[in-house]
Coordinates of N, CA and C in Angstrom, one line a residue:
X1 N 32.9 6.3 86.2 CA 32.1 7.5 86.4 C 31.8 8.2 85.0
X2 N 32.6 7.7 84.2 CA 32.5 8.8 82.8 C 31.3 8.2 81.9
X3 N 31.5 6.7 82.2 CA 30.6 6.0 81.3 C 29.0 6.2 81.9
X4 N 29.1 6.2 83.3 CA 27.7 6.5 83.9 C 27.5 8.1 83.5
X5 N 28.4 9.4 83.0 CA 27.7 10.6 82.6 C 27.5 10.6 81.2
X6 N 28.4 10.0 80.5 CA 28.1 9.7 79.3 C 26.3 8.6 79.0
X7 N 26.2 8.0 79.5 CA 25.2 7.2 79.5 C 24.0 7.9 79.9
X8 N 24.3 8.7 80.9 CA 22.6 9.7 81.1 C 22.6 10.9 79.9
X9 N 24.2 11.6 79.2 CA 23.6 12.6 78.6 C 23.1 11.9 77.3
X10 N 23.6 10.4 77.1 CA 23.0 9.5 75.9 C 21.7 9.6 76.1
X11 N 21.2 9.5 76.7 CA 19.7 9.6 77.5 C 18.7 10.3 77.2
X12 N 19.7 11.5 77.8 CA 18.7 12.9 77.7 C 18.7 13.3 76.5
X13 N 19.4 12.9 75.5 CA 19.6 13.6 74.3 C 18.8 12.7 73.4
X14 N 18.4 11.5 73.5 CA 17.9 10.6 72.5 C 16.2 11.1 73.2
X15 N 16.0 11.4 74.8 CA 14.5 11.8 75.2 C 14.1 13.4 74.3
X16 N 15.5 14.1 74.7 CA 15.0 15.2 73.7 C 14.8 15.0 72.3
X17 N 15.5 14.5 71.5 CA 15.1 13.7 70.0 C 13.7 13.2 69.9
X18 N 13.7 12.4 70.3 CA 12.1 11.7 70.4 C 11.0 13.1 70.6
X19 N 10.8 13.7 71.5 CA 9.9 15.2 71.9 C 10.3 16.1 71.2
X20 N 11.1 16.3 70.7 CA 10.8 17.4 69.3 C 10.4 16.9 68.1
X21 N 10.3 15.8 67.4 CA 10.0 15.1 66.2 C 8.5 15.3 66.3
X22 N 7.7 15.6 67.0 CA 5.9 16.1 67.4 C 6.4 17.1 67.3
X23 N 6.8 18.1 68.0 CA 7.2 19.6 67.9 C 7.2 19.7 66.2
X24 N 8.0 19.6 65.9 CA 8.4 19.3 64.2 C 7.4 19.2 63.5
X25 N 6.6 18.3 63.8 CA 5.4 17.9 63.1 C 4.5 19.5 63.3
X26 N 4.2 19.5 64.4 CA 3.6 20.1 64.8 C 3.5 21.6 64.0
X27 N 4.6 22.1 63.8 CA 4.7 23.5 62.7 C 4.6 23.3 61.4
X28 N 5.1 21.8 61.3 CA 4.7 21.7 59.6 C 3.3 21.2 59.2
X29 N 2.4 21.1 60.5 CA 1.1 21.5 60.2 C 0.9 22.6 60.0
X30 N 1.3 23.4 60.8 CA 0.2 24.8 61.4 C 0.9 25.8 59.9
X31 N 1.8 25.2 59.2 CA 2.3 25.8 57.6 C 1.7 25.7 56.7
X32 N 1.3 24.1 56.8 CA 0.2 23.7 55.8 C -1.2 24.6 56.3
X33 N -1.7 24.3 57.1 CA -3.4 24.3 57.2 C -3.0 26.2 57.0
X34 N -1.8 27.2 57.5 CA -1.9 28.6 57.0 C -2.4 29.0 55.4
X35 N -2.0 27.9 55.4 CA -2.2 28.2 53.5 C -3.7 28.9 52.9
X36 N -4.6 28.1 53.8 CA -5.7 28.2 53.5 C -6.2 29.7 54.0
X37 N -5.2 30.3 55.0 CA -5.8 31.3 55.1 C -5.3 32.7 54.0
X38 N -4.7 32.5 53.0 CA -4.2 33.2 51.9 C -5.0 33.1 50.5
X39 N -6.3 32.5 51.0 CA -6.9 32.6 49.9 C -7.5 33.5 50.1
X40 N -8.2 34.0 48.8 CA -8.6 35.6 48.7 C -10.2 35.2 48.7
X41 N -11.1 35.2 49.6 CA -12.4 34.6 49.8 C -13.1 36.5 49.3
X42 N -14.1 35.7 48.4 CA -15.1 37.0 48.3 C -15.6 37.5 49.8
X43 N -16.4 38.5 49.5 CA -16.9 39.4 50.5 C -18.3 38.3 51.2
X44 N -19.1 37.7 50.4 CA -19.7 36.8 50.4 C -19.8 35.7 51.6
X45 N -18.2 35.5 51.8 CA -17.9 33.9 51.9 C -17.4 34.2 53.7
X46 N -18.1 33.9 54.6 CA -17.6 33.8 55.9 C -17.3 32.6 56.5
X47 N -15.8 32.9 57.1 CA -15.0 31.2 57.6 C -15.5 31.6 58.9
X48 N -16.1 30.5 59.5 CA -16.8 30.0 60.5 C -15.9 29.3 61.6
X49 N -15.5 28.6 61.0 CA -14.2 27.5 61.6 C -13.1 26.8 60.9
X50 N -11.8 26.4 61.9 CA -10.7 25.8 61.3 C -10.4 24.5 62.0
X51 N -10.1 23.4 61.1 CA -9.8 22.2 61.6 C -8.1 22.2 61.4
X52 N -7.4 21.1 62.0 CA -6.4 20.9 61.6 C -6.0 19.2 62.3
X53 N -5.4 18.8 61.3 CA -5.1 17.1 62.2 C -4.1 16.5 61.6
X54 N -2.4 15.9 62.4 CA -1.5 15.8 61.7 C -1.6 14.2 62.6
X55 N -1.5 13.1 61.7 CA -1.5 12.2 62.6 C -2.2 11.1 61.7
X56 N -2.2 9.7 61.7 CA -2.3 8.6 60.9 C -3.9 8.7 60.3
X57 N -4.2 9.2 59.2 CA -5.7 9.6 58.7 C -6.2 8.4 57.8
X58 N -5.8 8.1 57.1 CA -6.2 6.9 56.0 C -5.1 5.7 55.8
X59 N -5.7 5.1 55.5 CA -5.2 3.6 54.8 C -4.4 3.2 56.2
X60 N -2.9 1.8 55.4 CA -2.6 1.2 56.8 C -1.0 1.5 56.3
X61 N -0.9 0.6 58.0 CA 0.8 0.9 57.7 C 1.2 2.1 58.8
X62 N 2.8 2.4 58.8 CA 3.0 3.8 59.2 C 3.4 4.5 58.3
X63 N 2.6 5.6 58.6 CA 2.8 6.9 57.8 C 2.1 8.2 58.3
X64 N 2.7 9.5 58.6 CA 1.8 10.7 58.7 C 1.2 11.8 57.7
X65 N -0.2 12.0 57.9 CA -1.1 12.9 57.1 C -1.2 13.9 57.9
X66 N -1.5 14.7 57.0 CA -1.9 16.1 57.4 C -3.1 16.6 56.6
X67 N -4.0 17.2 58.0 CA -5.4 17.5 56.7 C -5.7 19.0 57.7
X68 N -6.3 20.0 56.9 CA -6.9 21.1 57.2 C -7.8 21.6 56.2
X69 N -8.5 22.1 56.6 CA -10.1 22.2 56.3 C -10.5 24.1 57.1
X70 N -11.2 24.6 55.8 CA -11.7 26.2 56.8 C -13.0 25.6 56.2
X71 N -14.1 25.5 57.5 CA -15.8 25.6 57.3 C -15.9 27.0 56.8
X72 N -16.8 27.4 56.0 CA -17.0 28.7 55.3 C -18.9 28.5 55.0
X73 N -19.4 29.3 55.2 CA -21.1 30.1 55.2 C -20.9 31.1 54.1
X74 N -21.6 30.4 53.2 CA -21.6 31.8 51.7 C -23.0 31.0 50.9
X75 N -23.2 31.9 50.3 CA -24.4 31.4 48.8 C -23.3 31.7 47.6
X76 N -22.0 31.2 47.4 CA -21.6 31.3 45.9 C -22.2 29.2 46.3
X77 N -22.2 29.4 45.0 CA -22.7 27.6 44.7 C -21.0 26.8 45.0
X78 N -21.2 25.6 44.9 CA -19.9 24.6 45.2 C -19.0 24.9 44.5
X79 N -19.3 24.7 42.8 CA -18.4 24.7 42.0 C -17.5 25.9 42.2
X80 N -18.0 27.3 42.8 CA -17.1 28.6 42.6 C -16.3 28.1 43.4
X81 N -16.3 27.8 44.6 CA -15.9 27.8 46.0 C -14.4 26.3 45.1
X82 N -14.9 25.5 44.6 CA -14.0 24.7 44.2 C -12.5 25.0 43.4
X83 N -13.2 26.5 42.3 CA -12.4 26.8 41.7 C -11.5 27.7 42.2
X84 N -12.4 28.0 43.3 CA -10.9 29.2 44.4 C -10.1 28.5 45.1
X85 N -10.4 27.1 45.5 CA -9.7 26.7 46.3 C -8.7 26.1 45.1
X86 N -8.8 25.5 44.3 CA -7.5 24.8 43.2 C -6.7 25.5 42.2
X87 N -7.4 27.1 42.4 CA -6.5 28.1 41.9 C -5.7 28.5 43.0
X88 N -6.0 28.0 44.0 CA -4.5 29.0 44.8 C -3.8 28.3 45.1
X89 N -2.5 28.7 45.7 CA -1.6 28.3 45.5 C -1.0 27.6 46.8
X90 N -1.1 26.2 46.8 CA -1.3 25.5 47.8 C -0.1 24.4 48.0
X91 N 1.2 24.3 48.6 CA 1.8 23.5 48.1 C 1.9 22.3 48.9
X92 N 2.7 21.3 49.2 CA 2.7 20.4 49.9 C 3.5 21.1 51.1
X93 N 3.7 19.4 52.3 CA 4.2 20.0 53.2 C 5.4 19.8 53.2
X94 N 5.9 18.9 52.4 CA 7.6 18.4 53.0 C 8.3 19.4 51.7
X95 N 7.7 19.2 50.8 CA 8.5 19.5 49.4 C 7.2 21.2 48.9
X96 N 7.9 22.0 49.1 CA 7.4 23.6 49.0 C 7.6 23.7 47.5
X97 N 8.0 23.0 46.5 CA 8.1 23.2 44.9 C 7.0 22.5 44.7
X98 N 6.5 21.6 45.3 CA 5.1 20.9 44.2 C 3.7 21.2 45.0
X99 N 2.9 21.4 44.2 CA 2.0 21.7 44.2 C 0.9 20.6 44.8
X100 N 0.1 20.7 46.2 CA -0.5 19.7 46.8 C -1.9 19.4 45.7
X101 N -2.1 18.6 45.5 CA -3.1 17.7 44.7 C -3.9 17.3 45.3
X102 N -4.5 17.3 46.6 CA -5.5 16.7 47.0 C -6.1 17.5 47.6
X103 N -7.5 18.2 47.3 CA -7.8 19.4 47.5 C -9.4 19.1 47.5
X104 N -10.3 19.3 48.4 CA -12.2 19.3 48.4 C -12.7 20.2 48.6
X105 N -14.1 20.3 48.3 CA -14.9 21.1 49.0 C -16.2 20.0 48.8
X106 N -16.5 19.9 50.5 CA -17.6 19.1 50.4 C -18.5 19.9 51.5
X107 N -19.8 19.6 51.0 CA -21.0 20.2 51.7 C -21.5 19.8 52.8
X108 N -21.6 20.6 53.7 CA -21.7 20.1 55.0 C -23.2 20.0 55.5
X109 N -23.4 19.1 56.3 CA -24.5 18.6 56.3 C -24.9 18.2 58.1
X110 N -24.3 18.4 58.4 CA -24.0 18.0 60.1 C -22.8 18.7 60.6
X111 N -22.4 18.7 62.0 CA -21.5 19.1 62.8 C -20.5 18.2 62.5
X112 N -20.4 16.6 62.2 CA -19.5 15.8 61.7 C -18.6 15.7 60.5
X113 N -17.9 16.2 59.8 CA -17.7 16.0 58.6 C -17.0 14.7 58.4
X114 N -17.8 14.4 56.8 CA -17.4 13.3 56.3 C -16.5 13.5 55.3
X115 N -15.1 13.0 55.4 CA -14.3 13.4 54.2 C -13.7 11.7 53.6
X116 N -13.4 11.8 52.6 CA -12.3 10.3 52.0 C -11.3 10.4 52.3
X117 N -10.4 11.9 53.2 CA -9.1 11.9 53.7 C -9.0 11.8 54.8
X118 N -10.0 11.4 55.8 CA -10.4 10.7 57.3 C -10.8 9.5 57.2
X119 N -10.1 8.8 57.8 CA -11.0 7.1 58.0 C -10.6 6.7 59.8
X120 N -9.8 7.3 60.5 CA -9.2 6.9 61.5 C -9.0 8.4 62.4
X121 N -10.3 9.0 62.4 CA -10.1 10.2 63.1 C -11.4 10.9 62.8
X122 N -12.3 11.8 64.1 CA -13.5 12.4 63.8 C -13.2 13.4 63.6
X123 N -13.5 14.3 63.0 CA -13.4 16.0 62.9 C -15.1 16.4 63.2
X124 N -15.2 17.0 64.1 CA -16.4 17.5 64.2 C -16.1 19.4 64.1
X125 N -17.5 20.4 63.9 CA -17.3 21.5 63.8 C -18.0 22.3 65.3
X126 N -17.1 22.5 66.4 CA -17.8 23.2 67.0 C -18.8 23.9 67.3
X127 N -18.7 24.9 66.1 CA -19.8 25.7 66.1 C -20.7 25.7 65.3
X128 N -20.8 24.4 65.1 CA -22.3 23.5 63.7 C -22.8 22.9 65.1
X129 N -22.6 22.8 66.4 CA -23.2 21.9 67.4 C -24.8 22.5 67.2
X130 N -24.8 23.7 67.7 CA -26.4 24.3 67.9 C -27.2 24.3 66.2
X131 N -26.2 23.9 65.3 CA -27.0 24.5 63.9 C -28.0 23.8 63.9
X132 N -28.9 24.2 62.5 CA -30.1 23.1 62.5 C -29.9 23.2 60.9
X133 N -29.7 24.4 60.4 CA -30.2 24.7 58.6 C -28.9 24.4 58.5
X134 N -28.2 23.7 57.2 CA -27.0 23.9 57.0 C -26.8 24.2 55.9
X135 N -27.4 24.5 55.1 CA -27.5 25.4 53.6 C -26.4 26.3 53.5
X136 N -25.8 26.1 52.5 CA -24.6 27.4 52.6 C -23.3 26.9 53.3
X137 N -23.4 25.8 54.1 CA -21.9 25.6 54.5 C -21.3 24.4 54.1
X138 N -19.8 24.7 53.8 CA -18.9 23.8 52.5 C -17.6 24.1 53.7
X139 N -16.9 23.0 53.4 CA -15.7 22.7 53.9 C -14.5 22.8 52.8
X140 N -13.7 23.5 52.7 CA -12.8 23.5 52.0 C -11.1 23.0 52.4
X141 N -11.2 21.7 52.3 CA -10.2 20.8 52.6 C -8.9 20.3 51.8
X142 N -7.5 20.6 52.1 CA -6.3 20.5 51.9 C -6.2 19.0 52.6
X143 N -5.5 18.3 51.9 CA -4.5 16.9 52.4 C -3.2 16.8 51.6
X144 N -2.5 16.2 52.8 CA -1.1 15.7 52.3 C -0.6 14.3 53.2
X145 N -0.1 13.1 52.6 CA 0.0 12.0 53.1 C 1.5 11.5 52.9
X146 N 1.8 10.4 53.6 CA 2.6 9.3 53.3 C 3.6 9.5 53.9
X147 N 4.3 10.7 54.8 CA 5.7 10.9 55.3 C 5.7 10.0 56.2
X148 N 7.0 10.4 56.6 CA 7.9 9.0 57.4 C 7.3 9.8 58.4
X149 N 6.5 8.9 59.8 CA 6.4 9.5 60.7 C 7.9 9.6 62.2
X150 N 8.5 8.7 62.0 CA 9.8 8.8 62.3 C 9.6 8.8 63.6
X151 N 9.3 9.2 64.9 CA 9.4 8.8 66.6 C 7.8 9.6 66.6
X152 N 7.5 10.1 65.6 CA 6.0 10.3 66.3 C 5.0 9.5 66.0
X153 N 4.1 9.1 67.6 CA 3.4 8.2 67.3 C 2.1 7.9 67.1
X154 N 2.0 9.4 66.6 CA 0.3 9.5 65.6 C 0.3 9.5 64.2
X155 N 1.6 8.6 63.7 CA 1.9 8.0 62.6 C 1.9 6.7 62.2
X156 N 1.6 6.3 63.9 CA 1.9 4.4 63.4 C 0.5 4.0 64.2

């Protein structure tokens, strides 16, 4: 009798393990992609939309990425928009002392964005569905790669 209650709370406790490890994941996105909202955007610069996606993005193997992206509508040119985003202060997700290194702004051109930190995942922009002009809209995109995805399985 002991080994059969012992054996179900082995159970429930290894089912609860497994379903938090997403949970887990899950905040150390929504940490990362906050970042972006701490940037100090001119008066200029209106964020449109927010992407966020924690889950196997490039290359092979298992491993988990994390990518977030704010769509933004402004007339400052690319390059300004570039230097605001790699002046602030953006760090990684697992390790809060180093500074995340992989940082874009690319020009948007469709409701689809095309980024080099997607290969295995669409990001589309909602509210670029009805657009037609896309002049003025840049994606300012954060990535961070390679963690152990560990029981979650939008890592492998």
């Amino acid at each position: 009798m002991k080994k059969t209650i012992l054996g179900i709370l082995c159970f429930f406790i290894i089912i609860g393990v497994i379903c938090c490890i997403p949970i887990y994941h899950n905040v150390q996105l929504n940490k990362f992609a906050n970042q972006l909202d701490n940037i100090d955007f001119p008066e200029n610069v209106e964020i449109v939309d927010r992407v966020k996606i924690c889950g196997k993005l490039t290359g092979n193997g298992n491993s988990l990425d994390y990518f977030a992206c704010v769509l933004v509508q402004t007339s400052e040119k690319r390059e300004a928009l570039e230097k605001l985003l790699n002046e602030s202060d953006i760090v990684q997700v697992e390790n809060g002392d180093k500074v995340c290194r992989y940082r874009e702004v690319v020009p948007v051109h469709e409701a689809l964005l095309e980024s080099r930190f997607i290969e295995h995942e669409t990001v589309e922009f909602k509210n670029l569905e009805e657009e037609t002009n896309f002049r003025g809209y840049y994606a300012l995109i954060i990535y961070d790669g390679g963690y152990e995805p560990l029981w979650d399985l939008r890592g492998h």
